[in-house]
Short mmCIF file of C-alpha atoms in Angstrom, two decimals:
data_model
loop_
_atom_site.label_atom_id
_atom_site.label_comp_id
_atom_site.label_asym_id
_atom_site.label_seq_id
_atom_site.Cartn_x
_atom_site.Cartn_y
_atom_site.Cartn_z
CA MET A 1 -0.23 -0.09 -0.02
CA GLU A 2 2.90 2.39 0.78
CA GLU A 3 4.90 1.73 -2.92
CA GLU A 4 1.08 2.73 -4.27
CA LYS A 5 1.11 5.51 -1.70
CA GLY A 6 4.54 6.99 -3.29
CA VAL A 7 4.28 5.99 -6.84
CA GLY A 8 0.72 8.46 -6.65
CA ASN A 9 2.93 11.15 -5.03
CA GLU A 10 6.05 10.97 -7.84
CA THR A 11 3.03 11.46 -10.39
CA GLU A 12 2.00 14.75 -8.40
CA MET A 13 4.73 15.59 -8.47
CA GLU A 14 5.76 15.29 -11.93
CA ALA A 15 2.35 16.60 -13.14
CA GLU A 16 3.58 19.82 -10.78
CA ILE A 17 7.36 19.71 -11.97
CA THR A 18 6.01 20.28 -15.98
CA TRP A 19 2.98 22.81 -14.65
CA ASN A 20 5.47 24.82 -12.92
CA SER A 21 8.00 24.58 -15.87
CA ALA A 22 5.49 25.03 -18.46
CA TRP A 23 4.21 28.20 -16.71
CA THR A 24 7.62 29.51 -16.07
CA GLY A 25 8.39 29.19 -19.93
CA PHE A 26 5.31 30.80 -20.64
CA PRO A 27 7.37 34.67 -20.66
CA GLY A 28 9.71 33.82 -22.45
CA ARG A 29 8.23 31.94 -25.34
CA THR A 30 5.79 35.41 -25.60
CA GLY A 31 8.50 37.48 -25.48
CA ASN A 32 10.31 35.17 -28.17
CA LEU A 33 6.58 35.94 -30.27
CA ALA A 34 6.39 38.97 -29.70
CA TYR A 35 10.16 39.82 -30.26
CA PRO A 36 9.71 41.27 -34.25
CA THR A 37 6.64 43.56 -33.19
CA VAL A 38 8.62 44.82 -29.83
CA ALA A 39 11.81 45.27 -32.39
CA ASP A 40 10.77 47.06 -35.19
CA GLN A 41 8.97 49.65 -33.00
CA TRP A 42 12.06 50.58 -31.11
CA ASN A 43 13.79 50.95 -34.58
CA LYS A 44 11.26 52.59 -36.03
CA TYR A 45 10.99 55.08 -33.04
CA HIS A 46 15.33 55.63 -33.46
CA GLN A 47 14.87 55.86 -37.30
CA SER A 48 12.43 58.95 -36.96
CA ARG A 49 14.42 60.24 -34.05
CA ALA A 50 16.97 60.33 -36.69
CA ILE A 51 14.66 61.32 -39.55
CA ALA A 52 13.57 64.06 -36.99
CA SER A 53 17.44 65.06 -36.92
CA TYR A 54 18.49 65.96 -39.95
CA GLU A 55 15.35 67.28 -40.81
CA GLU A 56 16.01 69.79 -37.94
CA THR A 57 19.95 70.06 -39.30
CA VAL A 58 19.03 71.02 -42.32
CA ALA A 59 15.80 73.37 -41.33
CA ASP A 60 18.91 75.69 -39.49
CA MET A 61 21.15 76.05 -42.43
CA ASP A 62 21.82 79.65 -43.88
CA GLU A 63 21.38 79.75 -47.71
CA VAL A 64 25.12 79.80 -48.04
CA ASP A 65 25.64 75.98 -46.03
CA TYR A 66 23.18 75.18 -48.25
CA GLN A 67 24.02 75.75 -50.93
CA LYS A 68 28.18 75.04 -50.79
CA LEU A 69 26.23 70.81 -49.64
CA TRP A 70 24.58 70.72 -52.86
CA GLU A 71 27.41 72.47 -55.37
CA MET A 72 29.40 69.40 -53.08
CA ALA A 73 27.06 66.94 -53.76
CA GLU A 74 27.39 67.87 -57.92
CA GLU A 75 31.13 68.20 -57.69
CA TYR A 76 31.58 64.98 -56.01
CA ASN A 77 28.73 63.43 -59.26
CA SER A 78 30.70 64.86 -61.41
CA GLN A 79 33.78 63.33 -60.59
CA ILE A 80 32.36 59.83 -60.09
CA GLY A 81 31.30 59.81 -63.74
CA ASN A 82 29.90 55.92 -64.23
CA ASN A 83 29.64 54.38 -61.08
CA THR A 84 32.12 52.76 -59.94
CA PHE A 85 32.58 50.65 -56.62
CA ASP A 86 35.46 48.00 -55.96
CA GLY A 87 36.07 45.02 -52.89
CA ASP A 88 33.09 43.94 -50.84
CA ALA A 89 29.85 46.64 -51.55
CA PHE A 90 28.71 45.38 -47.66
CA SER A 91 32.20 46.01 -45.65
CA GLN A 92 31.71 49.42 -45.85
CA GLU A 93 32.44 49.99 -42.55
CA GLU A 94 31.89 53.89 -41.25
CA GLN A 95 35.80 54.13 -39.56
CA ASN A 96 37.21 53.92 -43.27
CA MET A 97 34.94 56.96 -44.15
CA ARG A 98 35.75 59.85 -41.66
CA GLY A 99 37.33 62.60 -42.63
CA SER A 100 37.28 61.29 -46.01
CA LYS A 101 35.83 63.40 -48.90
CA TYR A 102 32.46 61.09 -49.39
CA TRP A 103 31.97 61.34 -45.50
CA SER A 104 31.60 65.33 -45.64
CA VAL A 105 29.53 65.55 -48.54
CA LEU A 106 25.66 65.01 -48.17
CA ASN A 107 26.30 65.23 -44.32
CA PRO A 108 25.42 68.12 -42.52
CA GLY A 109 24.55 66.64 -38.71
CA ASP A 110 28.53 64.86 -39.21
CA ASN A 111 26.63 62.04 -38.16
CA GLY A 112 26.56 60.22 -41.54
CA ILE A 113 23.26 60.92 -42.39
CA MET A 114 22.88 62.09 -46.03
CA GLY A 115 18.83 62.13 -46.34
CA TYR A 116 16.47 59.62 -45.71
CA ILE A 117 13.82 57.13 -48.10
CA SER A 118 10.08 57.58 -48.08
CA ILE A 119 8.59 55.06 -49.15
CA PRO A 120 3.92 55.18 -48.91
CA LYS A 121 2.30 52.49 -50.02
CA ILE A 122 4.97 50.30 -47.42
CA GLU A 123 4.59 53.14 -44.46
CA GLN A 124 8.33 52.94 -44.25
CA ARG A 125 10.81 56.26 -43.99
CA LEU A 126 14.57 55.12 -43.26
CA PRO A 127 17.32 57.52 -43.11
CA ILE A 128 20.48 56.61 -45.68
CA TYR A 129 23.14 56.97 -44.40
CA HIS A 130 26.75 56.65 -46.33
CA GLY A 131 27.89 53.51 -46.85
CA THR A 132 26.88 50.14 -46.64
CA SER A 133 28.38 48.69 -43.05
CA GLU A 134 26.61 45.59 -41.99
CA ALA A 135 26.12 47.99 -38.82
CA VAL A 136 23.86 50.89 -40.97
CA LEU A 137 22.61 48.10 -42.62
CA GLN A 138 20.21 46.70 -39.78
CA ILE A 139 19.54 50.37 -38.84
CA GLY A 140 18.45 52.31 -42.06
CA ALA A 141 19.20 52.42 -45.48
CA GLY A 142 23.08 52.30 -46.93
CA HIS A 143 24.24 54.50 -49.77
CA MET A 144 26.61 52.56 -52.09
CA SER A 145 29.85 54.66 -51.80
CA GLY A 146 31.65 54.86 -55.92
CA THR A 147 27.61 55.29 -56.72
CA SER A 148 26.50 58.82 -57.60
CA LEU A 149 24.85 60.80 -54.46
CA PRO A 150 21.58 61.13 -54.53
CA VAL A 151 20.94 64.55 -55.84
CA GLY A 152 19.45 63.83 -59.17
CA GLY A 153 21.16 64.53 -62.71
CA GLU A 154 20.61 63.21 -66.13
CA GLY A 155 22.58 60.00 -66.05
CA LYS A 156 23.55 59.63 -62.31
CA HIS A 157 22.30 56.45 -60.73
CA SER A 158 22.74 56.46 -56.83
CA VAL A 159 22.84 52.96 -55.25
CA LEU A 160 20.80 52.20 -52.45
CA ALA A 161 20.55 49.68 -50.11
CA ALA A 162 18.76 48.53 -46.88
CA HIS A 163 18.06 44.61 -45.81
CA ARG A 164 14.59 42.69 -46.23
CA GLY A 165 13.72 40.05 -43.47
CA LEU A 166 15.58 40.74 -40.74
CA PRO A 167 13.86 39.94 -37.08
CA SER A 168 14.73 43.35 -35.52
CA ALA A 169 13.55 45.57 -38.10
CA LYS A 170 11.28 45.56 -41.58
CA LEU A 171 13.77 47.95 -43.22
CA PHE A 172 12.54 47.09 -46.93
CA THR A 173 10.76 43.27 -45.76
CA ASP A 174 7.46 44.72 -48.03
CA ILE A 175 9.39 46.44 -50.80
CA ASP A 176 7.97 42.76 -52.77
CA GLN A 177 4.30 44.87 -52.30
CA LEU A 178 5.70 47.35 -55.04
CA VAL A 179 4.88 47.89 -58.47
CA LYS A 180 5.56 49.85 -61.68
CA GLY A 181 4.19 53.05 -61.26
CA ASP A 182 4.57 52.91 -56.79
CA LYS A 183 6.24 55.93 -56.24
CA PHE A 184 9.11 56.57 -53.91
CA TYR A 185 10.90 60.00 -52.40
CA VAL A 186 14.32 60.10 -51.82
CA HIS A 187 14.66 63.63 -49.34
CA VAL A 188 18.12 65.08 -49.55
CA LEU A 189 19.33 68.81 -48.00
#
């Protein structure tokens, strides 16, 4: 009879351990499910702050400084000619660019942001940073060094890159929803 009692207690204890394990594991599993949404909202907040800071910096510029930056960008593009980039396009580290002519052009806040892209159909606004390093592509769009700066002009083509499918940020994830005729806007100065 005591054996039956012992067996029954083990079963109850096992059930209690199983219940406790399930209950204590619940927040972790719930957090895993919520992570992409929470992380995306956090990144959208930082992206919107970066864009707002950029817009404020540009709005505070006087006409002379504004014109100087624009002319520097056009001069940079005239020296590019055809888009030329060599090496690994996605290993352009910021520390290698700081102090370069490329870094100084279209960088009014000296933080690497040259503008932002907005895509109304997919409700996306991303800062555009100098370069396409992994650090840049985790938080926004990057401009590929060696291609024309996004200031327009006949025969000028800028290359912008951003990730798709990151668990922490949408970035260009929904870009496949665009069709011919959809508009996107690059805001520079």
